[in-house]
Coordinates of C-alpha atoms in Angstrom, one line a residue:
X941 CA -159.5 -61.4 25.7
X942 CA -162.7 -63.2 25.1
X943 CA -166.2 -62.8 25.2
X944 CA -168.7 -60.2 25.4
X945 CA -167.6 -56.6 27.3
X946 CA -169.0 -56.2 30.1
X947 CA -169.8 -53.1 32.0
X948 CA -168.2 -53.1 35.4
X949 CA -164.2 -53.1 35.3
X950 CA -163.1 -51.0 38.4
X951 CA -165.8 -52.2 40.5
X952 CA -165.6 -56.2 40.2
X953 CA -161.1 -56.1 40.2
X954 CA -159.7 -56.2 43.7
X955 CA -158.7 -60.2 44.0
X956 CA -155.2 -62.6 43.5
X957 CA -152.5 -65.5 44.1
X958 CA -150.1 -67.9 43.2
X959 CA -147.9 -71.7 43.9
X960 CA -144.0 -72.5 43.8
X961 CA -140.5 -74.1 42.5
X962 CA -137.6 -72.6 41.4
X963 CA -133.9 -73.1 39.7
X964 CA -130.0 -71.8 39.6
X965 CA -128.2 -69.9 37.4
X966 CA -129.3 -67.3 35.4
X967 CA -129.1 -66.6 31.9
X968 CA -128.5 -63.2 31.0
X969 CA -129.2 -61.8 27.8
X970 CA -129.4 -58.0 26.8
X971 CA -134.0 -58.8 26.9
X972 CA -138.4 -59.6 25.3
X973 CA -147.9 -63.8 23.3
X974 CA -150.6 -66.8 23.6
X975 CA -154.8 -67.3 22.8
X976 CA -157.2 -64.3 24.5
X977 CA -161.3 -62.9 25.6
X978 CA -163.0 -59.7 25.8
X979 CA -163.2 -58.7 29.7
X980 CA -164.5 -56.0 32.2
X981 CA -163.8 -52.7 30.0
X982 CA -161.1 -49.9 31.9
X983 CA -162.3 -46.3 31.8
X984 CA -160.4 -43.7 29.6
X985 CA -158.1 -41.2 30.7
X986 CA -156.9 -37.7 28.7
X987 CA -155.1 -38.4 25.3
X988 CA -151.1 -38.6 26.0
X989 CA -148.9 -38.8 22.8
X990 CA -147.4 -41.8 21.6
X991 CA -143.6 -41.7 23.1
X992 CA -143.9 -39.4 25.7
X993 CA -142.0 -40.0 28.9
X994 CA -142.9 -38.1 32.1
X995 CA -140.3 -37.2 34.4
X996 CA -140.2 -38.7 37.6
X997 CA -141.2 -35.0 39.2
X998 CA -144.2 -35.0 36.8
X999 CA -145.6 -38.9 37.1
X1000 CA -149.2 -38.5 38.0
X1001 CA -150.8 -40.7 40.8
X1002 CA -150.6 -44.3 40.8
X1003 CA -153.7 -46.2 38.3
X1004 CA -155.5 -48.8 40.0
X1005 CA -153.1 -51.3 37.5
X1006 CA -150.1 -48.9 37.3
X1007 CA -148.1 -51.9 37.4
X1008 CA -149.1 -53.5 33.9
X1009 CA -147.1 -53.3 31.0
X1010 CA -147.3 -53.4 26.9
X1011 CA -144.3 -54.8 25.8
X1012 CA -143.4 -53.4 22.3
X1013 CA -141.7 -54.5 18.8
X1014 CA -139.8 -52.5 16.7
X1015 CA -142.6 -50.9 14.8
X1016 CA -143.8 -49.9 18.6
X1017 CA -146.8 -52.3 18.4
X1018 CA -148.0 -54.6 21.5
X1019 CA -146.8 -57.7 21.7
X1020 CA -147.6 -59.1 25.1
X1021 CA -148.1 -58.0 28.7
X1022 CA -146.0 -57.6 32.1
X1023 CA -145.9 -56.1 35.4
X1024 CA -143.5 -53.7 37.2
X1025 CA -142.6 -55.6 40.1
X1026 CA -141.6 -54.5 43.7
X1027 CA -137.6 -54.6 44.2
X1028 CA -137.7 -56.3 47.7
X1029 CA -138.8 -54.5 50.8
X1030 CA -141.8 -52.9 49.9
X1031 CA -139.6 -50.1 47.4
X1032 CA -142.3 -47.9 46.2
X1033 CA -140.3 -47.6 42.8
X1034 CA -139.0 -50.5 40.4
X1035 CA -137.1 -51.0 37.2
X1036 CA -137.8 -54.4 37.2
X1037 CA -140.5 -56.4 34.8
X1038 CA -141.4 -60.1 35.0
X1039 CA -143.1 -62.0 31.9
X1040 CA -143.4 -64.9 30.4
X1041 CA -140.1 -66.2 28.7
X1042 CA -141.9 -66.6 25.2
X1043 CA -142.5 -63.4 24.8
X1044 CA -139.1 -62.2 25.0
X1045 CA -137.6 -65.7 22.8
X1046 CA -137.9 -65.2 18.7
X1047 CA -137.7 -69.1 18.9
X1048 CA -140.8 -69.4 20.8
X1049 CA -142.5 -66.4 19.3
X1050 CA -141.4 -65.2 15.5
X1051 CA -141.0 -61.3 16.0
X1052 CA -140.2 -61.1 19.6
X1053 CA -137.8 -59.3 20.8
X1054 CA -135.1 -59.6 23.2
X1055 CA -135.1 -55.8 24.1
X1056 CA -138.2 -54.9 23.7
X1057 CA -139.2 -50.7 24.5
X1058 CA -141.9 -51.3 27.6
X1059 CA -144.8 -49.1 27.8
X1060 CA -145.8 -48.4 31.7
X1061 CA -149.1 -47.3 33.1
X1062 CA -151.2 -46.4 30.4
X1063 CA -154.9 -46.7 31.0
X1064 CA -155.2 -47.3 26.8
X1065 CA -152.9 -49.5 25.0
X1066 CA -151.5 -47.0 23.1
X1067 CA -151.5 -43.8 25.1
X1068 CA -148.7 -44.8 27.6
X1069 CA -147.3 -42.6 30.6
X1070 CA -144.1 -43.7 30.2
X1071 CA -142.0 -45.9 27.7
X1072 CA -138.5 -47.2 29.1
X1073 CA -136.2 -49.5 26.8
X1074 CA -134.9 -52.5 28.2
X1075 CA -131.2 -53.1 29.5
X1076 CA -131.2 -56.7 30.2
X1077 CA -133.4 -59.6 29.6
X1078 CA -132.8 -62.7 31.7
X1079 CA -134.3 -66.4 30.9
X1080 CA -135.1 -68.7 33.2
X1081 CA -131.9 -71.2 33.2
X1082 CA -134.2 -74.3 32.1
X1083 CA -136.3 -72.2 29.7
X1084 CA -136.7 -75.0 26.4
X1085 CA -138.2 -72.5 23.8
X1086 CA -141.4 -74.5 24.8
X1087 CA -144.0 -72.7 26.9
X1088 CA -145.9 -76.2 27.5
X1089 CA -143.0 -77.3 28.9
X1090 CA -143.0 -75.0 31.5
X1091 CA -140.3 -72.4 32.8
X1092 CA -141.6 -69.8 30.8
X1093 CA -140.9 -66.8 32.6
X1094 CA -138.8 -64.0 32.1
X1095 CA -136.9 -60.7 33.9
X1096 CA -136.6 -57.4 32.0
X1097 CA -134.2 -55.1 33.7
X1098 CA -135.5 -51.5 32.5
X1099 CA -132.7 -48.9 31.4
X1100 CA -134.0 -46.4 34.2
X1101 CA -136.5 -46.5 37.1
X1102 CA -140.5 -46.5 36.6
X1103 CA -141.8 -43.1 38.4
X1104 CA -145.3 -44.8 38.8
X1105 CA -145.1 -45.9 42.6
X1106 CA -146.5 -49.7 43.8
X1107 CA -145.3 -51.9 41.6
X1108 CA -146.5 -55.8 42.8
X1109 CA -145.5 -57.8 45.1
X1110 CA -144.5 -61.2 44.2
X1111 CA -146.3 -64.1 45.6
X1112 CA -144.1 -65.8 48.6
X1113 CA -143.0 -69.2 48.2
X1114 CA -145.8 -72.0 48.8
X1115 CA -148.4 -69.0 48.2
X1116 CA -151.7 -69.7 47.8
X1117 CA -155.0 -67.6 47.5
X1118 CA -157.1 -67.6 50.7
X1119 CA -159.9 -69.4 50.8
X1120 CA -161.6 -70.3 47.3
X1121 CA -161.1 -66.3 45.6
X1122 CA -160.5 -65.6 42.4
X1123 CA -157.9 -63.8 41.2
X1124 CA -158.0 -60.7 39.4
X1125 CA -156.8 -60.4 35.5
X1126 CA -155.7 -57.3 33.7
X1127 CA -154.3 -57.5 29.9
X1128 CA -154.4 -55.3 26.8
X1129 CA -154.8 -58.9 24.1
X1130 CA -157.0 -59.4 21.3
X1131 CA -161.0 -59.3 22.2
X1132 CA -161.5 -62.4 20.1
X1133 CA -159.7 -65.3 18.6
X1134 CA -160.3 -62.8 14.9
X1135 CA -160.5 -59.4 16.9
X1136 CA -157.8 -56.7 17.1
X1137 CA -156.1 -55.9 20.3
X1138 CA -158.1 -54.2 23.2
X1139 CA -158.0 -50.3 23.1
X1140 CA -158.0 -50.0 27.0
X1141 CA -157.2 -52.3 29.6
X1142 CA -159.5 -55.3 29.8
X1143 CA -159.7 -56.8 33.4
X1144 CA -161.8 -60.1 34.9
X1145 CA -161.7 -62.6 37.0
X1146 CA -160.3 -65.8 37.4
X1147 CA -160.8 -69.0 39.1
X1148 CA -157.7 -71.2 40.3
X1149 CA -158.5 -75.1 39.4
X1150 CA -156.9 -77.3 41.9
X1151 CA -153.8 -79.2 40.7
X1152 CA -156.3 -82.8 40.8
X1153 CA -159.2 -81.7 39.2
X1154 CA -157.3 -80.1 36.4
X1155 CA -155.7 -82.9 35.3
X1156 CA -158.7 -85.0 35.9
X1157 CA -161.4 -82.7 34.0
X1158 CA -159.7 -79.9 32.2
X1159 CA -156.6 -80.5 31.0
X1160 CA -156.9 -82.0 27.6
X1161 CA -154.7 -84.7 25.6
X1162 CA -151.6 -83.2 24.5
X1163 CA -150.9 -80.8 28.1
X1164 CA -148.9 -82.1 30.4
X1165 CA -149.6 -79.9 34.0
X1166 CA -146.0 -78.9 35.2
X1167 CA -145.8 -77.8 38.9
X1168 CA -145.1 -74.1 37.8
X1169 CA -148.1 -74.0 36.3
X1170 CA -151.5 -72.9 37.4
X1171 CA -154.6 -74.0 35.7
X1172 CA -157.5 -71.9 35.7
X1173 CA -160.7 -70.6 33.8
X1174 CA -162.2 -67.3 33.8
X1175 CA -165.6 -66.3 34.9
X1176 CA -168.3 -65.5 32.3
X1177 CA -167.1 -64.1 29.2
X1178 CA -163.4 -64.2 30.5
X1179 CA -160.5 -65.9 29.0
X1180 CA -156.9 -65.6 27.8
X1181 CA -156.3 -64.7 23.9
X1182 CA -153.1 -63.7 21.9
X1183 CA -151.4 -60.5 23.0
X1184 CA -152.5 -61.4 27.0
X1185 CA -149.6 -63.6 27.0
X1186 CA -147.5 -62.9 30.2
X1187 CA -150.1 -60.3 31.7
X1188 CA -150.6 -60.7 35.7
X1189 CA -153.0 -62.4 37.6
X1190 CA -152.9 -60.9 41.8
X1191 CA -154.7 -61.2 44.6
X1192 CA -155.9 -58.5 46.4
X1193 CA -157.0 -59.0 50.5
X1194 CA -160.9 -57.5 50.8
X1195 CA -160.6 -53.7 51.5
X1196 CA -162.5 -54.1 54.4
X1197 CA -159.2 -55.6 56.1
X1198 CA -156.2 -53.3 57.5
X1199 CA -154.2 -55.3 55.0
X1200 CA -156.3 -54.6 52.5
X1201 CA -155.7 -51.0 52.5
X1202 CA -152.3 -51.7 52.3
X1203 CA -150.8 -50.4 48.6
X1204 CA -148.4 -53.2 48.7
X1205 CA -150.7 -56.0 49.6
X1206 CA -151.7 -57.2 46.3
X1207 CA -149.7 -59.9 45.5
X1208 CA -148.8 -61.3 42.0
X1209 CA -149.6 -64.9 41.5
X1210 CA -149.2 -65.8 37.8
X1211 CA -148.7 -64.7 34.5
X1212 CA -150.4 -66.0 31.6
X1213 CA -148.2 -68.4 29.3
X1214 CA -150.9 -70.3 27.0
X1215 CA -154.6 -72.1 26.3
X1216 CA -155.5 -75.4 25.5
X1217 CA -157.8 -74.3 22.8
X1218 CA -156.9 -72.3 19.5
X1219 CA -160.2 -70.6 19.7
X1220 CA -160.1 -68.3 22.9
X1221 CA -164.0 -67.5 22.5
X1222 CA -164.5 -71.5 23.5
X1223 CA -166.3 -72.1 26.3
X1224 CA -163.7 -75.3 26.7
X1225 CA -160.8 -73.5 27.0
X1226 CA -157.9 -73.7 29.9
X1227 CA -155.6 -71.2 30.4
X1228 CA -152.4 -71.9 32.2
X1229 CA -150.6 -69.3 34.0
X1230 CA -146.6 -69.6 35.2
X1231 CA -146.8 -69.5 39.1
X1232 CA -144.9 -66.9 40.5
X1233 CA -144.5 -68.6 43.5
X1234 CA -142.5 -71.5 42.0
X1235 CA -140.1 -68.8 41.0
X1236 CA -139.5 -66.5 44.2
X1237 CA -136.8 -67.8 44.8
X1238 CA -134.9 -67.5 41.1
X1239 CA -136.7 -63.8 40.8
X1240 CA -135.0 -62.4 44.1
X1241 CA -131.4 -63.7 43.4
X1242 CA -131.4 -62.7 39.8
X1243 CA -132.5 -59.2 40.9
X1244 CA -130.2 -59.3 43.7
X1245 CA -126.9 -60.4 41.8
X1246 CA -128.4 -57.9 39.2
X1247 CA -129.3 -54.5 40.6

């Protein structure tokens, strides 16, 4: 993440959405990065051991972002990002994690893994509630080993269920945020295009570019704007670096609604895939997201045919 850290995380995190498309067939595989900025700071929680896993009995009350993930290598270091999302039906419990296809393909991404361990709920990067290995990694069917050419995105089937409750909604087909909101960002990347990886849970906010303007204004030579991708730039001092790669951006309805009270009415949108810039601290930068929405479809039956 980018930028300089700014002082309000809880407080400013409550918005988030998404567009639409999807495929066939899915590819199954037993399962899983991009450019990054320094956000909106998380508060701390008490010390948990590396490793530990918490019975379901035992799982402490949801996190505001219970649903983000670290995914993990075989030394146990983050890679990228993810969220636990719901099963269908407004389940309060999931073994299910999307993210971005890249992050889970050694082709795309030298060291990732197919199986990667996936660390759940943890407030700091390293100081996870739970860490669950994964059974089953599927590819999107037209995933190229490209993440500019779109279809990057990803289902991690966990080897057990999550006891943290709310996982996300995904964004319905044709979804698309109310009104001109942002949508909320959480991700645990690097704080700098040189920086290290973020201790806690850096959150900010972003602002969906329409489809015209983005290819008009933003999106440089070289990118070509699929329709599963959303286009976007952060607010001040926000942006996408390496290690936020497939973290969520959601929507969130104002809490002053009925639905906005709602545990389940968050909705995730996106997931980040990749910047136009190699630098993530530039103020010129682009980050493209993969729409959840384009995939609704492909996520439901694969879970479906899956579960």
């Amino acid at each position: 993440m980018r930028g300089v850290r700014a002082a309000l995380f809880l407080a400013l995190l409550g918005v988030a959405a998404g567009l639409g498309e999807s495929q066939d067939p899915n590819v199954a595989l037993a399962p899983p990065s991009v450019a990054h900025r320094k956000l909106f700071q998380g508060r701390g929680q008490p010390p948990v051991p590396d490793d530990v896993v918490i019975p379901p009995a035992n799982c402490t009350r949801p996190t505001q972002f219970s649903f983000m993930v670290s995914l993990r290598n075989d030394a146990g270091e983050h890679t990228c990002g993810g969220a636990l999302i719901n099963e269908g039906g407004n389940s309060p419990e999931s073994r299910w994690v999307v993210t971005t296809a890249h992050c889970v393909d050694e082709l795309a991404k030298p060291g990732a893994l197919l199986l990667p361990d996936v660390d759940i709920s943890g407030r700091r990067r390293d100081q996870a509630i739970e860490r669950i290995p994964t059974e089953q990694t599927f590819l999107h069917p037209k995933w190229k080993s490209d993440r500019t050419r779109g279809n990057d995105i990803a289902l991690l089937k966990l080897s057990n269920t999550s006891c943290y409750k709310f996982p996300l909604n995904i964004a319905e087909k044709n979804f698309t945020v109310p009104g001109n909101e942002s949508v909320s960002f959480v991700a645990f990347g690097r704080e700098g295009a040189d920086a290290g990886f973020a201790d806690q849970q850096q959150a900010g906010m972003f602002n969906i570019i329409p489809r015209k303007t983005c290819k008009q204004d933003y999106v440089q030579e070289g990118t070509k704007l699929k329709k599963s991708m959303i286009c976007s730039r952060g607010n001040v001092n926000v942006a996408v670096c390496a290690g936020d790669e497939g973290s969520p951006i959601f929507w969130s309805p104002p809490k002053t609604t009925p639905e906005g009270r709602d545990p389940f009415a968050k909705r995730l949108v996106g997931i980040a895939s990749f910047t136009d810039v190699d630098d993530c601290q530039s103020p010129d930068g682009t980050a493209f997201f993969t729409s959840i929405s384009s995939f609704n479809k492909w996520i439901k039956k694969t879970i479906k045919k899956n579960s």
